Amino acid sequence: MNFEVDLAIEVLERTPPALAALLGGVSESWIRGTEGPDTFSPFDVVGHLIDGEETDWIPRARIILAQGESLRFEPYDRFRHKQRNAGRSLTSLLQEFADLRKQNLRLLRSWNITSRHLSLPGEHPRLASVTLAQLLAAWVVHDLGHIAQVSRVLAKQYSDEVGPWTPYLPVLTDHLRPRS
Amino acid sequence: MNFEVDLAIEVLERTPPALAALLGGVSESWIRGTEGPDTFSPFDVVGHLIDGEETDWIPRARIILAQGESLRFEPYDRFRHKQRNAGRSLTSLLQEFADLRKQNLRLLRSWNITSRHLSLPGEHPRLASVTLAQLLAAWVVHDLGHIAQVSRVLAKQYSDEVGPWTPYLPVLTDHLRPRS
């Protein structure tokens, strides 16, 4: 598929309700499980996605669209959520994520992005030059990667419960050395 | 986590709404994309999950609980959905899956499963002896594996659109030689 803003928004607007449908109201033992030390639980993933709304995707798109003196993005702190959300409930994080995403997509739509905008450059702190289209496509893929991660982390809580089925359930052996 | 029926049901009852939230109403180009020849699209995955409701999990649980003369399960046809659903819309498949799952969970709850039931054996056509607990845990993990797969397959439609971001988005390079 080629990148198109409308098709990207179709996915971006579904991520909060999909995560709410998957995680809303489930027990703490599902929500807090991880894949091992220093990896994200489903709770952490929702916090990380909130960080993305506040500090990553839209702020970087603004830098590109402004085409000001510096095109350089701020680095993205992948662990900001850890302190920020201590003591929060998952229900409140899911709602916050949904609200932030709604605001950000309203803003994105209001920019009436054309193909000229899509090829404008920005400067990633480690990847060097990227375009607005690449940034927005990465936002979509980032969402989907984290939905896949939540499903995988939930699945792995039953790694020892499926007995001889393990070889038929590849999700249990994906990312044996996971990156958070 | 140890297997508990109530915790398993928490996930099993969320799979249909999670998939509906992720896929309901999105464009055909998202729904029909695959990871390559002979792999499942998101549309195929929903059909495969319907097959599971009709021919796999609950029918096998019945065989175990009956403890009749043969404990052997029927093999599971992983491609039954291909012919069955030609011409169907994804919306109607999502609804059918939700209805079947609801009926099956009503049945599962009505069995009032105890720890004695959970250790009863069945005979998998290729895995040999399995218990009811392992069957039900595998049902949960199977759901979650397919939600992860749907997210990954959607993400891969943008493999060529994210430019230099690829190494930061591991979902794009998961299952490079995918099993359907």
CSV table of C-alpha atoms in Angstrom, one decimal:
chain,number,residue,atom,x,y,z
A,1,MET,CA,0.0,0.0,0.0
A,2,ASN,CA,1.1,3.5,-0.7
A,3,PHE,CA,0.8,6.0,2.1
A,4,GLU,CA,-2.5,8.0,2.2
A,5,VAL,CA,-3.5,10.1,5.1
A,6,ASP,CA,-7.1,8.9,5.1
A,7,LEU,CA,-6.1,5.3,5.2
A,8,ALA,CA,-3.6,5.9,7.9
A,9,ILE,CA,-6.3,7.6,10.0
A,10,GLU,CA,-8.5,4.6,9.6
A,11,VAL,CA,-6.0,2.6,11.7
A,12,LEU,CA,-5.0,5.4,14.1
A,13,GLU,CA,-8.5,6.1,15.2
A,14,ARG,CA,-9.2,2.4,15.9
A,15,THR,CA,-6.2,1.8,18.2
A,16,PRO,CA,-7.7,3.3,21.4
A,17,PRO,CA,-11.1,1.4,21.0
A,18,ALA,CA,-9.2,-1.8,20.1
A,19,LEU,CA,-7.0,-1.6,23.2
A,20,ALA,CA,-10.0,-0.7,25.3
A,21,ALA,CA,-12.0,-3.7,24.0
A,22,LEU,CA,-9.0,-6.0,24.6
A,23,LEU,CA,-7.9,-4.7,28.1
A,24,GLY,CA,-10.8,-2.8,29.6
A,25,GLY,CA,-11.9,-4.5,32.9
A,26,VAL,CA,-9.5,-7.5,32.7
A,27,SER,CA,-7.8,-8.7,35.9
A,28,GLU,CA,-4.6,-7.2,37.2
A,29,SER,CA,-2.8,-10.5,36.6
A,30,TRP,CA,-3.3,-10.2,32.9
A,31,ILE,CA,-2.6,-6.4,32.8
A,32,ARG,CA,0.6,-6.5,34.8
A,33,GLY,CA,2.3,-9.5,33.2
A,34,THR,CA,5.4,-9.0,31.2
A,35,GLU,CA,7.8,-11.0,28.9
A,36,GLY,CA,10.6,-10.8,31.5
A,37,PRO,CA,12.7,-8.2,33.3
A,38,ASP,CA,12.7,-4.7,31.7
A,39,THR,CA,9.9,-5.5,29.2
A,40,PHE,CA,6.5,-3.8,29.0
A,41,SER,CA,3.3,-5.1,30.5
A,42,PRO,CA,0.0,-4.2,28.7
A,43,PHE,CA,-0.4,-1.4,31.3
A,44,ASP,CA,3.1,-0.1,30.3
A,45,VAL,CA,2.2,-0.2,26.6
A,46,VAL,CA,-0.8,2.1,27.1
A,47,GLY,CA,1.4,4.5,29.0
A,48,HIS,CA,4.0,4.4,26.3
A,49,LEU,CA,1.3,5.2,23.6
A,50,ILE,CA,0.1,8.2,25.7
A,51,ASP,CA,3.7,9.4,25.7
A,52,GLY,CA,3.7,9.1,22.0
A,53,GLU,CA,0.7,11.3,21.7
A,54,GLU,CA,2.2,14.0,24.0
A,55,THR,CA,5.8,14.0,22.9
A,56,ASP,CA,6.4,12.2,19.7
A,57,TRP,CA,4.2,12.0,16.6
A,58,ILE,CA,2.3,15.2,16.4
A,59,PRO,CA,5.1,17.4,17.9
A,60,ARG,CA,7.4,16.0,15.2
A,61,ALA,CA,4.9,16.6,12.5
A,62,ARG,CA,4.6,20.2,13.7
A,63,ILE,CA,8.4,20.6,13.4
A,64,ILE,CA,8.3,19.3,9.8
A,65,LEU,CA,5.3,21.4,8.8
A,66,ALA,CA,6.8,24.6,10.3
A,67,GLN,CA,10.0,24.1,8.2
A,68,GLY,CA,11.7,26.5,10.7
A,69,GLU,CA,15.4,27.0,11.4
A,70,SER,CA,15.8,23.6,13.1
A,71,LEU,CA,14.1,20.5,11.7
A,72,ARG,CA,15.6,18.3,14.5
A,73,PHE,CA,13.2,16.2,16.6
A,74,GLU,CA,13.4,15.9,20.4
A,75,PRO,CA,14.5,12.3,21.4
A,76,TYR,CA,11.6,10.1,22.5
A,77,ASP,CA,11.8,8.9,26.1
A,78,ARG,CA,10.6,5.3,26.0
A,79,PHE,CA,10.3,5.1,29.8
A,80,ARG,CA,8.6,8.4,30.6
A,81,HIS,CA,5.4,6.6,31.4
A,82,LYS,CA,6.9,4.5,34.2
A,83,GLN,CA,7.0,7.4,36.8
A,84,ARG,CA,4.2,9.3,35.2
A,85,ASN,CA,1.6,6.6,35.6
A,86,ALA,CA,2.5,5.0,39.0
A,87,GLY,CA,-0.7,4.7,40.9
A,88,ARG,CA,-2.9,5.3,37.9
A,89,SER,CA,-5.6,2.7,36.8
A,90,LEU,CA,-5.6,1.2,33.4
A,91,THR,CA,-9.2,2.4,32.9
A,92,SER,CA,-8.1,6.0,33.3
A,93,LEU,CA,-5.1,5.5,31.0
A,94,LEU,CA,-7.2,4.0,28.3
A,95,GLN,CA,-9.5,7.0,28.5
A,96,GLU,CA,-6.7,9.4,28.5
A,97,PHE,CA,-5.1,7.7,25.4
A,98,ALA,CA,-8.5,7.8,23.6
A,99,ASP,CA,-8.9,11.6,24.4
A,100,LEU,CA,-5.4,12.5,23.3
A,101,ARG,CA,-5.6,10.5,20.1
A,102,LYS,CA,-9.0,12.1,19.3
A,103,GLN,CA,-7.5,15.6,19.7
A,104,ASN,CA,-4.4,14.7,17.7
A,105,LEU,CA,-6.4,13.3,14.8
A,106,ARG,CA,-8.6,16.3,14.8
A,107,LEU,CA,-5.5,18.4,14.5
A,108,LEU,CA,-4.0,16.2,11.8
A,109,ARG,CA,-7.2,16.4,9.7
A,110,SER,CA,-7.3,20.2,10.1
A,111,TRP,CA,-3.9,20.5,8.4
A,112,ASN,CA,-5.4,19.3,5.1
A,113,ILE,CA,-2.2,17.6,4.2
A,114,THR,CA,-1.3,17.4,0.5
A,115,SER,CA,1.4,15.4,-1.3
A,116,ARG,CA,3.7,18.4,-1.1
A,117,HIS,CA,3.5,18.4,2.7
A,118,LEU,CA,4.1,14.6,2.7
A,119,SER,CA,7.5,15.0,1.2
A,120,LEU,CA,8.7,17.7,3.5
A,121,PRO,CA,11.7,16.6,5.6
A,122,GLY,CA,12.5,16.5,9.3
A,123,GLU,CA,15.6,15.4,11.2
A,124,HIS,CA,15.4,12.4,13.4
A,125,PRO,CA,17.9,12.4,16.2
A,126,ARG,CA,19.4,9.1,15.2
A,127,LEU,CA,17.9,8.2,11.7
A,128,ALA,CA,18.8,11.5,10.0
A,129,SER,CA,16.4,12.8,7.3
A,130,VAL,CA,12.8,11.5,7.2
A,131,THR,CA,9.7,12.8,5.5
A,132,LEU,CA,6.3,13.6,6.9
A,133,ALA,CA,4.8,10.6,5.1
A,134,GLN,CA,7.4,8.3,6.7
A,135,LEU,CA,6.7,9.8,10.1
A,136,LEU,CA,2.9,9.3,9.8
A,137,ALA,CA,3.4,5.7,8.4
A,138,ALA,CA,5.7,5.0,11.3
A,139,TRP,CA,3.0,6.2,13.7
A,140,VAL,CA,0.5,3.7,12.2
A,141,VAL,CA,3.0,0.8,12.3
A,142,HIS,CA,4.1,1.8,15.9
A,143,ASP,CA,0.4,1.5,17.0
A,144,LEU,CA,0.0,-1.9,15.4
A,145,GLY,CA,3.3,-3.2,16.7
A,146,HIS,CA,2.2,-2.4,20.2
A,147,ILE,CA,-1.2,-4.0,19.7
A,148,ALA,CA,0.7,-7.1,18.6
A,149,GLN,CA,2.9,-6.8,21.6
A,150,VAL,CA,0.0,-6.6,24.1
A,151,SER,CA,-1.5,-9.7,22.5
A,152,ARG,CA,1.8,-11.5,22.7
A,153,VAL,CA,2.5,-10.5,26.3
A,154,LEU,CA,-1.0,-11.7,27.4
A,155,ALA,CA,-0.5,-15.0,25.5
A,156,LYS,CA,2.8,-15.6,27.2
A,157,GLN,CA,1.2,-15.6,30.6
A,158,TYR,CA,-0.1,-19.0,29.6
A,159,SER,CA,3.2,-20.3,28.3
A,160,ASP,CA,3.3,-23.1,30.9
A,161,GLU,CA,-0.4,-23.9,30.6
A,162,VAL,CA,-0.8,-25.1,27.0
A,163,GLY,CA,1.3,-28.3,27.5
A,164,PRO,CA,2.1,-30.0,24.1
A,165,TRP,CA,0.4,-27.2,22.1
A,166,THR,CA,3.4,-24.9,22.3
A,167,PRO,CA,4.8,-25.7,18.8
A,168,TYR,CA,1.4,-24.9,17.2
A,169,LEU,CA,1.2,-21.5,19.0
A,170,PRO,CA,4.2,-19.5,17.6
A,171,VAL,CA,3.1,-16.3,19.5
A,172,LEU,CA,4.5,-18.0,22.6
A,173,THR,CA,8.0,-18.2,21.2
A,174,ASP,CA,8.1,-14.9,19.4
A,175,HIS,CA,10.6,-12.4,20.7
A,176,LEU,CA,12.2,-14.8,23.2
A,177,ARG,CA,14.7,-12.0,23.9
A,178,PRO,CA,12.1,-9.2,23.7
A,179,ARG,CA,12.8,-5.6,23.4
A,180,SER,CA,10.5,-3.7,25.6
B,1,MET,CA,-0.3,-17.5,35.6
B,2,ASN,CA,-2.0,-20.8,36.5
B,3,PHE,CA,-5.0,-21.7,34.3
B,4,GLU,CA,-8.3,-20.6,35.8
B,5,VAL,CA,-11.6,-20.8,33.8
B,6,ASP,CA,-12.8,-17.3,34.8
B,7,LEU,CA,-9.5,-15.6,33.8
B,8,ALA,CA,-9.5,-17.5,30.5
B,9,ILE,CA,-13.1,-16.3,29.8
B,10,GLU,CA,-12.0,-12.7,30.4
B,11,VAL,CA,-9.8,-12.9,27.3
B,12,LEU,CA,-12.1,-15.2,25.2
B,13,GLU,CA,-15.0,-12.8,25.6
B,14,ARG,CA,-12.9,-9.8,24.5
B,15,THR,CA,-11.5,-11.2,21.3
B,16,PRO,CA,-14.6,-10.5,19.1
B,17,PRO,CA,-15.1,-6.9,20.3
B,18,ALA,CA,-11.3,-6.3,20.0
B,19,LEU,CA,-11.3,-7.5,16.4
B,20,ALA,CA,-14.4,-5.6,15.6
B,21,ALA,CA,-12.9,-2.4,17.0
B,22,LEU,CA,-9.7,-2.9,15.0
B,23,LEU,CA,-11.2,-4.1,11.7
B,24,GLY,CA,-14.8,-3.0,11.5
B,25,GLY,CA,-15.3,-0.5,8.7
B,26,VAL,CA,-11.7,-0.3,7.5
B,27,SER,CA,-10.9,-0.2,3.8
B,28,GLU,CA,-10.6,-3.4,1.7
B,29,SER,CA,-6.9,-2.6,1.1
B,30,TRP,CA,-6.2,-3.1,4.8
B,31,ILE,CA,-8.5,-6.1,5.2
B,32,ARG,CA,-7.2,-8.1,2.2
B,33,GLY,CA,-3.5,-7.5,2.6
B,34,THR,CA,-1.3,-10.5,3.5
B,35,GLU,CA,2.3,-11.3,4.4
B,36,GLY,CA,2.9,-13.1,1.2
B,37,PRO,CA,1.6,-16.0,-0.8
B,38,ASP,CA,-0.5,-18.6,1.2
B,39,THR,CA,-0.6,-16.4,4.3
B,40,PHE,CA,-3.8,-15.1,6.0
B,41,SER,CA,-5.2,-11.7,5.5
B,42,PRO,CA,-7.1,-10.1,8.4
B,43,PHE,CA,-10.3,-11.3,6.6
B,44,ASP,CA,-9.0,-14.8,6.5
B,45,VAL,CA,-8.1,-14.7,10.2
B,46,VAL,CA,-11.7,-13.9,11.2
B,47,GLY,CA,-12.9,-16.8,9.1
B,48,HIS,CA,-10.3,-19.1,10.7
B,49,LEU,CA,-11.5,-18.1,14.2
B,50,ILE,CA,-15.1,-18.9,13.1
B,51,ASP,CA,-13.9,-22.3,12.1
B,52,GLY,CA,-12.4,-22.7,15.5
B,53,GLU,CA,-15.7,-22.0,17.2
B,54,GLU,CA,-17.6,-24.4,15.0
B,55,THR,CA,-15.1,-27.3,14.7
B,56,ASP,CA,-12.3,-27.1,17.2
B,57,TRP,CA,-12.3,-25.8,20.8
B,58,ILE,CA,-15.8,-26.6,22.1
B,59,PRO,CA,-16.3,-29.8,20.1
B,60,ARG,CA,-13.0,-31.0,21.5
B,61,ALA,CA,-13.9,-30.0,25.1
B,62,ARG,CA,-17.1,-32.0,24.7
B,63,ILE,CA,-15.1,-35.1,23.7
B,64,ILE,CA,-13.0,-34.7,26.8
B,65,LEU,CA,-15.9,-34.1,29.1
B,66,ALA,CA,-17.9,-37.1,27.7
B,67,GLN,CA,-14.9,-39.5,28.4
B,68,GLY,CA,-16.5,-41.9,26.0
B,69,GLU,CA,-15.0,-44.8,24.1
B,70,SER,CA,-12.9,-42.6,21.8
B,71,LEU,CA,-11.1,-39.5,23.2
B,72,ARG,CA,-9.6,-38.7,19.8
B,73,PHE,CA,-10.3,-35.2,18.4
B,74,GLU,CA,-11.1,-34.6,14.7
B,75,PRO,CA,-8.3,-32.8,12.9
B,76,TYR,CA,-8.8,-29.1,12.5
B,77,ASP,CA,-8.9,-27.9,8.8
B,78,ARG,CA,-7.0,-24.6,8.8
B,79,PHE,CA,-8.3,-23.7,5.4
B,80,ARG,CA,-12.0,-24.5,5.7
B,81,HIS,CA,-12.9,-20.8,5.8
B,82,LYS,CA,-11.4,-20.1,2.3
B,83,GLN,CA,-14.3,-21.6,0.4
B,84,ARG,CA,-16.9,-21.1,3.1
B,85,ASN,CA,-16.5,-17.3,3.2
B,86,ALA,CA,-16.0,-16.4,-0.4
B,87,GLY,CA,-18.3,-13.5,-1.1
B,88,ARG,CA,-19.0,-12.7,2.5
B,89,SER,CA,-18.4,-9.3,4.0
B,90,LEU,CA,-16.0,-8.8,6.9
B,91,THR,CA,-18.8,-7.1,8.8
B,92,SER,CA,-21.0,-10.2,8.6
B,93,LEU,CA,-18.0,-12.4,9.6
B,94,LEU,CA,-17.2,-10.3,12.6
B,95,GLN,CA,-20.8,-10.5,13.7
B,96,GLU,CA,-21.0,-14.3,13.2
B,97,PHE,CA,-17.8,-14.8,15.2
B,98,ALA,CA,-19.2,-12.7,18.0
B,99,ASP,CA,-22.4,-14.7,18.1
B,100,LEU,CA,-20.7,-18.1,18.0
B,101,ARG,CA,-18.3,-17.1,20.7
B,102,LYS,CA,-21.1,-15.8,22.9
B,103,GLN,CA,-22.9,-19.1,22.5
B,104,ASN,CA,-19.8,-21.1,23.2
B,105,LEU,CA,-18.9,-19.2,26.3
B,106,ARG,CA,-22.5,-19.6,27.6
B,107,LEU,CA,-22.0,-23.3,27.1
B,108,LEU,CA,-18.6,-23.3,28.8
B,109,ARG,CA,-19.9,-21.5,31.8
B,110,SER,CA,-22.9,-23.9,32.0
B,111,TRP,CA,-20.5,-26.8,32.5
B,112,ASN,CA,-19.4,-25.5,35.9
B,113,ILE,CA,-15.9,-26.8,35.3
B,114,THR,CA,-14.0,-28.0,38.4
B,115,SER,CA,-10.3,-28.9,38.8
B,116,ARG,CA,-11.3,-32.5,38.4
B,117,HIS,CA,-12.7,-31.7,34.9
B,118,LEU,CA,-9.6,-29.7,34.0
B,119,SER,CA,-7.3,-32.7,34.4
B,120,LEU,CA,-9.4,-35.0,32.2
B,121,PRO,CA,-7.6,-36.2,29.1
B,122,GLY,CA,-8.3,-36.0,25.4
B,123,GLU,CA,-6.3,-37.3,22.4
B,124,HIS,CA,-5.0,-34.8,19.9
B,125,PRO,CA,-4.5,-36.3,16.4
B,126,ARG,CA,-0.9,-35.2,16.4
B,127,LEU,CA,0.1,-34.2,19.9
B,128,ALA,CA,-1.2,-37.3,21.7
B,129,SER,CA,-2.6,-36.8,25.2
B,130,VAL,CA,-3.7,-33.3,26.3
B,131,THR,CA,-5.9,-32.2,29.3
B,132,LEU,CA,-9.0,-30.0,29.2
B,133,ALA,CA,-7.0,-27.2,31.0
B,134,GLN,CA,-4.4,-27.3,28.2
B,135,LEU,CA,-7.1,-27.2,25.5
B,136,LEU,CA,-8.8,-24.2,27.1
B,137,ALA,CA,-5.4,-22.4,27.6
B,138,ALA,CA,-4.5,-23.1,24.0
B,139,TRP,CA,-7.9,-21.6,22.9
B,140,VAL,CA,-6.9,-18.3,24.7
B,141,VAL,CA,-3.4,-18.3,23.3
B,142,HIS,CA,-4.7,-19.1,19.8
B,143,ASP,CA,-7.0,-16.0,20.0
B,144,LEU,CA,-4.2,-13.8,21.1
B,145,GLY,CA,-1.8,-15.1,18.5
B,146,HIS,CA,-4.3,-14.3,15.8
B,147,ILE,CA,-4.9,-10.7,17.2
B,148,ALA,CA,-1.1,-10.3,17.1
B,149,GLN,CA,-1.1,-11.7,13.5
B,150,VAL,CA,-3.8,-9.3,12.3
B,151,SER,CA,-1.9,-6.3,13.8
B,152,ARG,CA,1.4,-7.5,12.2
B,153,VAL,CA,-0.2,-8.1,8.8
B,154,LEU,CA,-1.8,-4.7,8.8
B,155,ALA,CA,1.5,-3.1,9.8
B,156,LYS,CA,3.4,-4.9,7.0
B,157,GLN,CA,1.2,-3.1,4.4
B,158,TYR,CA,3.4,-0.1,5.3
B,159,SER,CA,6.7,-1.9,5.1
B,160,ASP,CA,7.9,0.3,2.3
B,161,GLU,CA,6.4,3.5,3.7
B,162,VAL,CA,8.3,4.0,6.9
B,163,GLY,CA,11.7,4.6,5.3
B,164,PRO,CA,14.6,4.7,7.8
B,165,TRP,CA,12.3,3.8,10.7
B,166,THR,CA,12.3,0.0,9.9
B,167,PRO,CA,14.9,-1.0,12.5
B,168,TYR,CA,12.8,0.7,15.2
B,169,LEU,CA,9.6,-1.1,14.2
B,170,PRO,CA,10.3,-4.8,14.8
B,171,VAL,CA,6.8,-5.8,13.9
B,172,LEU,CA,7.7,-5.2,10.3
B,173,THR,CA,10.4,-7.9,10.4
B,174,ASP,CA,8.6,-10.5,12.6
B,175,HIS,CA,7.8,-13.7,10.8
B,176,LEU,CA,9.7,-12.9,7.6
B,177,ARG,CA,8.8,-16.5,6.5
B,178,PRO,CA,5.3,-16.5,8.0
B,179,ARG,CA,3.2,-19.5,8.7
B,180,SER,CA,-0.4,-18.6,7.8
